[in-house]
Amino acid sequence: MELKDFDYSFPKEFIAQKPICPRDYSKLMVINDRIEHKRFYDIVEYLQKGDVLVINETKVIHAKLRGRKDTGGRVELIVGKIDKNKCKCNLKIRNPKIGKKLIFKKYNAEIIGQDKDRFIVLFDSDVNKIMNEIGELPAPPYVKRKIDRDGQYQTVYSKKNGSVAAPTAGLHFTKRLLDKIKKKGVKIAKVCLHVDFGTFLPVRDIKQKKLHLEYFEVDKKNVDIINKRKGRLFTVGTTSVRTLESVADKKGIIVAKKGKTEIFIKPGYKFKTKIDGLITNFHLPKSTLLMLVSAFVGRKNILDAYKVAIENKYRFFSFGDAMLIFR
């Protein structure tokens, strides 16, 4: 298995630059014994009383800071791990050096270290305070327009601050649609996994065993909803899958836990959790997200489905259309 096995070509105009409104009017490709073309609000038809739907209630933080070097050049910074006035971050800057002074409006900062691809920056004030005052929502690299409203890049059920990217499969849900799902007798289980900027980084070696660290938590109340379900288990997004696989024991029982995960799910991975259906978007070529979906339903199956999606002019990536994949 090589990285090129997860490559595919697509028309660049299929990269969605903004979400559909209303958000549940996006297209939905359903993959079961055959492929069906629906709208996302039709997902209610595929859920039954007793089923459990797992959602990730993480919330995207205003982690993008725009500034300049003290010599005048532009700087863009995506905040990662925070420690009061200090943070580990992704830095877009020409010729970065330890000791370089940075200016973000009224705040001053300095590059004080480097850890692999990330830099350690020290600010003259609390990083969370700075983000709340001048930070922006960090758009994915392929979205060329500024995200001008918080709601566009947050799920309607987002609650816990911590992500630098949205769990995008959840963007298709409206409160009204969730109410319909609940009225049908489907239970909602909530987990949390904070998406790290590493989700956008290219895979250097498909043989690597671990990914970037991401924080997760699942409490006992929601563990019980999952473990005591009467029907099938559906996950909203790859982040929900990674969370469940990170907290499941060898028998597939979900355990209440919080911590950090490096789990890399790719073809050949043996799932511990019996997931019956996965709701997900169309993912970037060669991405770890595409590899996870390939592990779930088979690489050839998913790439064949992507060809059908291109033929039917589906919208791709974060603001794009969705898939419901049965297993």
Coordinates of C-alpha atoms in Angstrom, one line a residue:
M1 CA 0.0 0.0 0.0
E2 CA 1.4 3.4 -1.1
L3 CA 0.4 7.0 -0.7
K4 CA -0.4 7.2 -4.5
D5 CA -3.1 4.5 -3.9
F6 CA -5.2 7.2 -2.3
D7 CA -4.8 9.8 -5.0
Y8 CA -7.5 10.9 -7.4
S9 CA -8.1 13.8 -9.7
F10 CA -11.1 16.2 -9.6
P11 CA -12.2 19.5 -11.2
K12 CA -10.9 22.3 -8.9
E13 CA -14.3 24.1 -9.3
F14 CA -15.8 21.3 -7.2
I15 CA -14.1 22.5 -4.1
A16 CA -16.9 24.2 -2.1
Q17 CA -16.0 27.7 -1.0
K18 CA -19.1 28.3 1.1
P19 CA -21.8 26.1 2.7
I20 CA -25.2 25.4 1.2
C21 CA -28.0 27.3 2.9
P22 CA -30.1 25.8 4.5
R23 CA -27.2 23.5 5.5
D24 CA -29.3 20.3 5.3
Y25 CA -30.1 20.9 1.6
S26 CA -26.6 19.6 0.6
K27 CA -26.4 16.5 -1.5
L28 CA -26.2 13.1 0.2
M29 CA -24.7 10.1 -1.4
V30 CA -25.9 6.9 0.3
I31 CA -23.7 3.8 -0.2
N32 CA -25.3 0.5 0.7
D33 CA -25.8 -2.3 -1.7
R34 CA -26.1 0.4 -4.3
I35 CA -25.5 4.1 -4.6
E36 CA -28.4 6.5 -4.1
H37 CA -28.5 10.3 -4.6
K38 CA -30.4 12.2 -1.9
R39 CA -30.5 15.5 0.0
F40 CA -29.1 15.5 3.5
Y41 CA -32.5 16.0 5.1
D42 CA -33.4 12.6 3.7
I43 CA -31.1 11.0 6.2
V44 CA -34.0 10.6 8.5
E45 CA -35.3 7.8 6.2
Y46 CA -32.3 5.7 7.0
L47 CA -32.4 5.9 10.8
Q48 CA -34.7 3.8 13.0
K49 CA -36.0 3.7 16.5
G50 CA -33.3 2.4 18.8
D51 CA -30.4 3.6 16.7
V52 CA -27.7 5.8 18.2
L53 CA -26.1 8.7 16.4
V54 CA -22.7 9.8 17.7
I55 CA -21.8 13.5 17.3
N56 CA -18.7 15.5 18.1
E57 CA -19.6 18.6 20.1
T58 CA -16.2 20.3 19.8
K59 CA -16.2 24.0 18.8
V60 CA -13.8 25.8 16.6
I61 CA -11.8 28.5 18.3
H62 CA -10.6 31.9 16.8
A63 CA -7.2 30.5 16.4
K64 CA -6.0 32.5 13.4
L65 CA -4.0 35.6 14.1
R66 CA -2.8 38.0 11.4
G67 CA 0.1 40.3 12.2
R68 CA 3.5 41.4 11.0
K69 CA 7.2 41.0 11.7
D70 CA 8.9 44.0 13.4
T71 CA 10.6 44.5 10.1
G72 CA 7.2 44.7 8.3
G73 CA 6.6 41.4 6.6
R74 CA 3.2 39.7 7.0
V75 CA 2.6 36.9 9.5
E76 CA -0.2 34.4 9.9
L77 CA -0.3 32.2 12.9
I78 CA -2.6 29.3 13.8
V79 CA -2.7 28.7 17.6
G80 CA -2.2 25.2 18.8
K81 CA -1.4 24.0 22.3
I82 CA -1.7 27.0 24.7
D83 CA 0.2 27.5 28.0
K84 CA -1.0 30.9 29.3
N85 CA 1.1 33.5 27.4
K86 CA 2.8 30.8 25.3
C87 CA 1.6 28.6 22.4
K88 CA 2.8 26.0 20.0
C89 CA 1.6 27.1 16.5
N90 CA 1.7 26.8 12.8
L91 CA 3.4 29.9 11.5
K92 CA 3.2 31.3 7.9
I93 CA 6.2 33.6 7.7
R94 CA 9.2 34.2 5.5
N95 CA 12.5 33.2 7.0
P96 CA 11.3 32.4 10.6
K97 CA 14.1 32.6 13.2
I98 CA 14.3 32.1 16.9
G99 CA 14.2 35.5 18.5
K100 CA 12.2 37.1 15.7
K101 CA 9.8 39.8 17.1
L102 CA 6.2 39.7 15.9
I103 CA 3.3 42.2 16.2
F104 CA -0.4 41.4 16.3
K105 CA -2.2 44.7 16.5
K106 CA -1.6 46.0 20.1
Y107 CA 0.1 42.7 21.2
N108 CA 3.8 41.8 20.9
A109 CA 5.2 38.3 20.5
E110 CA 8.5 36.5 20.0
I111 CA 9.5 33.2 18.4
I112 CA 11.3 31.4 21.2
G113 CA 11.6 27.8 20.0
Q114 CA 10.7 25.2 17.4
D115 CA 9.3 21.7 17.7
K116 CA 9.4 19.9 14.3
D117 CA 7.0 21.7 12.0
R118 CA 5.7 24.0 14.7
F119 CA 7.0 27.1 16.4
I120 CA 6.8 28.2 20.0
V121 CA 5.7 31.8 20.4
L122 CA 5.6 33.9 23.6
F123 CA 3.1 36.7 23.8
D124 CA 3.0 39.7 26.1
S125 CA -0.6 38.7 27.2
D126 CA -2.8 35.7 27.7
V127 CA -3.2 33.8 24.4
N128 CA -6.9 33.0 25.0
K129 CA -7.6 36.7 25.6
I130 CA -5.8 37.7 22.4
M131 CA -7.7 35.1 20.4
N132 CA -11.0 36.3 21.8
E133 CA -10.2 39.9 20.9
I134 CA -8.5 39.7 17.4
G135 CA -8.6 36.0 16.4
E136 CA -10.4 34.7 13.3
L137 CA -11.8 31.2 12.6
P138 CA -9.1 29.4 10.6
A139 CA -10.4 28.4 7.2
P140 CA -9.0 25.3 5.6
P141 CA -6.1 26.0 3.2
Y142 CA -8.3 25.3 0.1
V143 CA -11.0 27.8 1.1
K144 CA -10.0 31.0 -0.5
R145 CA -12.6 33.3 1.1
K146 CA -12.7 34.6 4.7
I147 CA -15.2 32.8 6.9
D148 CA -17.3 35.9 7.8
R149 CA -19.7 34.4 10.3
D150 CA -19.0 32.0 13.2
G151 CA -22.1 29.9 12.4
Q152 CA -20.8 29.0 8.9
Y153 CA -18.0 26.9 10.3
Q154 CA -19.6 25.6 13.5
T155 CA -22.0 22.7 14.0
V156 CA -25.4 23.7 15.5
Y157 CA -24.4 21.5 18.5
S158 CA -20.9 22.8 19.0
K159 CA -20.2 23.4 22.7
K160 CA -16.6 22.7 23.8
N161 CA -13.9 25.1 22.6
G162 CA -10.7 23.6 21.3
S163 CA -10.7 22.8 17.6
V164 CA -8.8 24.6 14.8
A165 CA -11.0 23.0 12.2
A166 CA -14.7 21.9 12.2
P167 CA -15.8 18.3 12.3
T168 CA -17.3 19.0 8.9
A169 CA -19.8 16.1 8.6
G170 CA -21.7 17.7 11.4
L171 CA -22.1 21.0 9.5
H172 CA -25.0 19.5 7.5
F173 CA -27.3 19.1 10.5
T174 CA -29.9 21.7 11.5
K175 CA -31.7 21.8 14.9
R176 CA -34.9 21.0 13.1
L177 CA -33.4 17.9 11.5
L178 CA -32.0 16.7 14.8
D179 CA -35.4 17.2 16.3
K180 CA -36.9 15.0 13.6
I181 CA -34.2 12.3 14.2
K182 CA -34.9 12.3 18.0
K183 CA -38.7 12.1 17.4
K184 CA -38.1 9.0 15.4
G185 CA -36.6 7.3 18.5
V186 CA -33.0 7.8 17.7
K187 CA -30.7 8.6 20.6
I188 CA -27.9 11.2 20.3
A189 CA -24.6 10.4 22.0
K190 CA -22.1 13.2 22.4
V191 CA -18.3 12.8 22.3
C192 CA -15.6 15.5 22.0
L193 CA -12.4 15.4 19.9
H194 CA -10.6 18.7 19.3
V195 CA -9.4 18.8 15.7
D196 CA -5.7 19.8 15.4
F197 CA -4.2 21.7 12.5
G198 CA -2.3 18.5 11.7
T199 CA -5.5 17.2 10.0
F200 CA -4.5 19.4 7.0
L201 CA -0.9 18.4 6.9
P202 CA 0.3 16.0 4.1
V203 CA 1.1 12.4 5.0
R204 CA 4.8 11.9 4.6
D205 CA 4.9 8.1 5.1
I206 CA 1.8 5.9 4.9
K207 CA 3.7 3.3 6.9
Q208 CA 3.8 5.5 10.0
K209 CA 1.9 4.1 12.9
K210 CA 0.7 7.3 14.6
L211 CA -0.8 10.7 13.7
H212 CA -0.6 14.1 15.4
L213 CA -2.0 14.2 18.9
E214 CA -5.6 15.2 19.4
Y215 CA -7.5 15.6 22.7
F216 CA -10.7 13.6 23.3
E217 CA -13.2 13.0 26.1
V218 CA -16.3 10.8 26.5
D219 CA -18.3 10.8 29.7
K220 CA -20.2 7.9 31.4
K221 CA -23.6 9.2 30.4
N222 CA -22.8 9.1 26.7
V223 CA -20.9 5.8 27.0
D224 CA -24.0 4.2 28.5
I225 CA -26.1 5.5 25.6
I226 CA -23.8 3.8 23.1
N227 CA -23.2 0.6 25.0
K228 CA -26.9 0.0 25.9
R229 CA -28.3 0.8 22.4
K230 CA -31.0 -1.4 21.1
G231 CA -30.3 -0.7 17.4
R232 CA -27.5 0.3 15.1
L233 CA -24.6 2.7 15.7
F234 CA -24.0 5.7 13.4
T235 CA -21.1 8.1 13.6
V236 CA -21.1 11.6 12.4
G237 CA -17.6 12.2 10.9
T238 CA -14.2 10.7 11.1
T239 CA -13.5 12.5 14.4
S240 CA -16.3 10.5 16.1
V241 CA -14.8 7.3 14.7
R242 CA -11.4 8.1 16.0
T243 CA -12.8 8.9 19.4
L244 CA -14.7 5.7 19.7
E245 CA -11.8 3.6 18.5
S246 CA -9.6 5.4 21.0
V247 CA -11.8 4.6 24.0
A248 CA -13.1 1.1 23.1
D249 CA -11.7 -1.9 24.9
K250 CA -10.6 -5.1 23.1
K251 CA -14.2 -6.4 23.1
G252 CA -15.5 -3.2 21.5
I253 CA -17.1 -1.8 24.7
I254 CA -16.9 2.0 25.0
V255 CA -15.2 3.2 28.1
A256 CA -15.5 6.7 29.7
K257 CA -12.2 8.3 29.2
K258 CA -10.3 11.5 28.4
G259 CA -6.9 11.9 27.0
K260 CA -5.0 12.3 23.8
T261 CA -5.0 10.0 20.8
E262 CA -2.5 9.4 17.9
I263 CA -4.6 6.6 16.3
F264 CA -4.0 6.2 12.6
I265 CA -6.9 4.3 10.9
K266 CA -6.1 3.1 7.4
P267 CA -6.8 0.0 5.4
G268 CA -5.8 -3.1 7.3
Y269 CA -6.9 -1.6 10.6
K270 CA -9.3 -3.8 12.6
F271 CA -12.1 -1.9 14.1
K272 CA -13.0 -2.6 17.7
T273 CA -16.3 -0.8 17.6
K274 CA -19.2 -2.1 15.6
I275 CA -20.1 0.9 13.6
D276 CA -23.0 0.3 11.2
G277 CA -22.9 3.6 9.4
L278 CA -20.6 6.6 8.8
I279 CA -21.7 10.1 7.8
T280 CA -18.8 11.9 6.3
N281 CA -17.8 14.5 3.6
F282 CA -15.7 14.0 0.5
H283 CA -12.0 14.2 1.5
L284 CA -8.8 15.4 0.1
P285 CA -6.6 13.1 -2.0
K286 CA -3.9 11.3 0.0
S287 CA -5.4 12.5 3.3
T288 CA -5.6 10.5 6.5
L289 CA -9.4 11.1 6.4
L290 CA -9.7 9.4 3.0
M291 CA -7.6 6.5 4.4
L292 CA -10.0 6.1 7.4
V293 CA -13.0 6.0 5.2
S294 CA -11.2 3.5 3.0
A295 CA -10.5 1.3 6.0
F296 CA -14.2 1.5 6.8
V297 CA -15.7 0.5 3.5
G298 CA -12.7 -0.5 1.2
R299 CA -10.4 1.7 -0.9
K300 CA -11.7 0.7 -4.3
N301 CA -15.3 1.1 -3.1
I302 CA -14.7 4.6 -1.9
L303 CA -12.7 5.8 -4.9
D304 CA -15.4 4.3 -7.2
A305 CA -17.9 6.3 -5.3
Y306 CA -15.8 9.5 -5.7
K307 CA -15.9 9.0 -9.4
V308 CA -19.7 8.8 -9.3
A309 CA -19.7 11.9 -7.2
I310 CA -17.6 13.8 -9.7
E311 CA -19.9 12.6 -12.6
N312 CA -22.9 14.0 -10.6
K313 CA -21.2 17.3 -9.7
Y314 CA -21.0 16.8 -5.9
R315 CA -19.3 19.5 -3.9
F316 CA -16.1 18.5 -2.2
F317 CA -14.3 19.0 1.2
S318 CA -15.2 21.0 4.3
F319 CA -18.2 23.0 2.9
G320 CA -19.1 20.2 0.4
D321 CA -21.7 17.5 0.2
A322 CA -22.0 14.4 2.4
M323 CA -22.0 10.6 2.2
L324 CA -23.8 8.0 4.4
I325 CA -21.8 4.8 4.2
F326 CA -23.3 1.5 5.5
R327 CA -21.0 -1.3 6.5

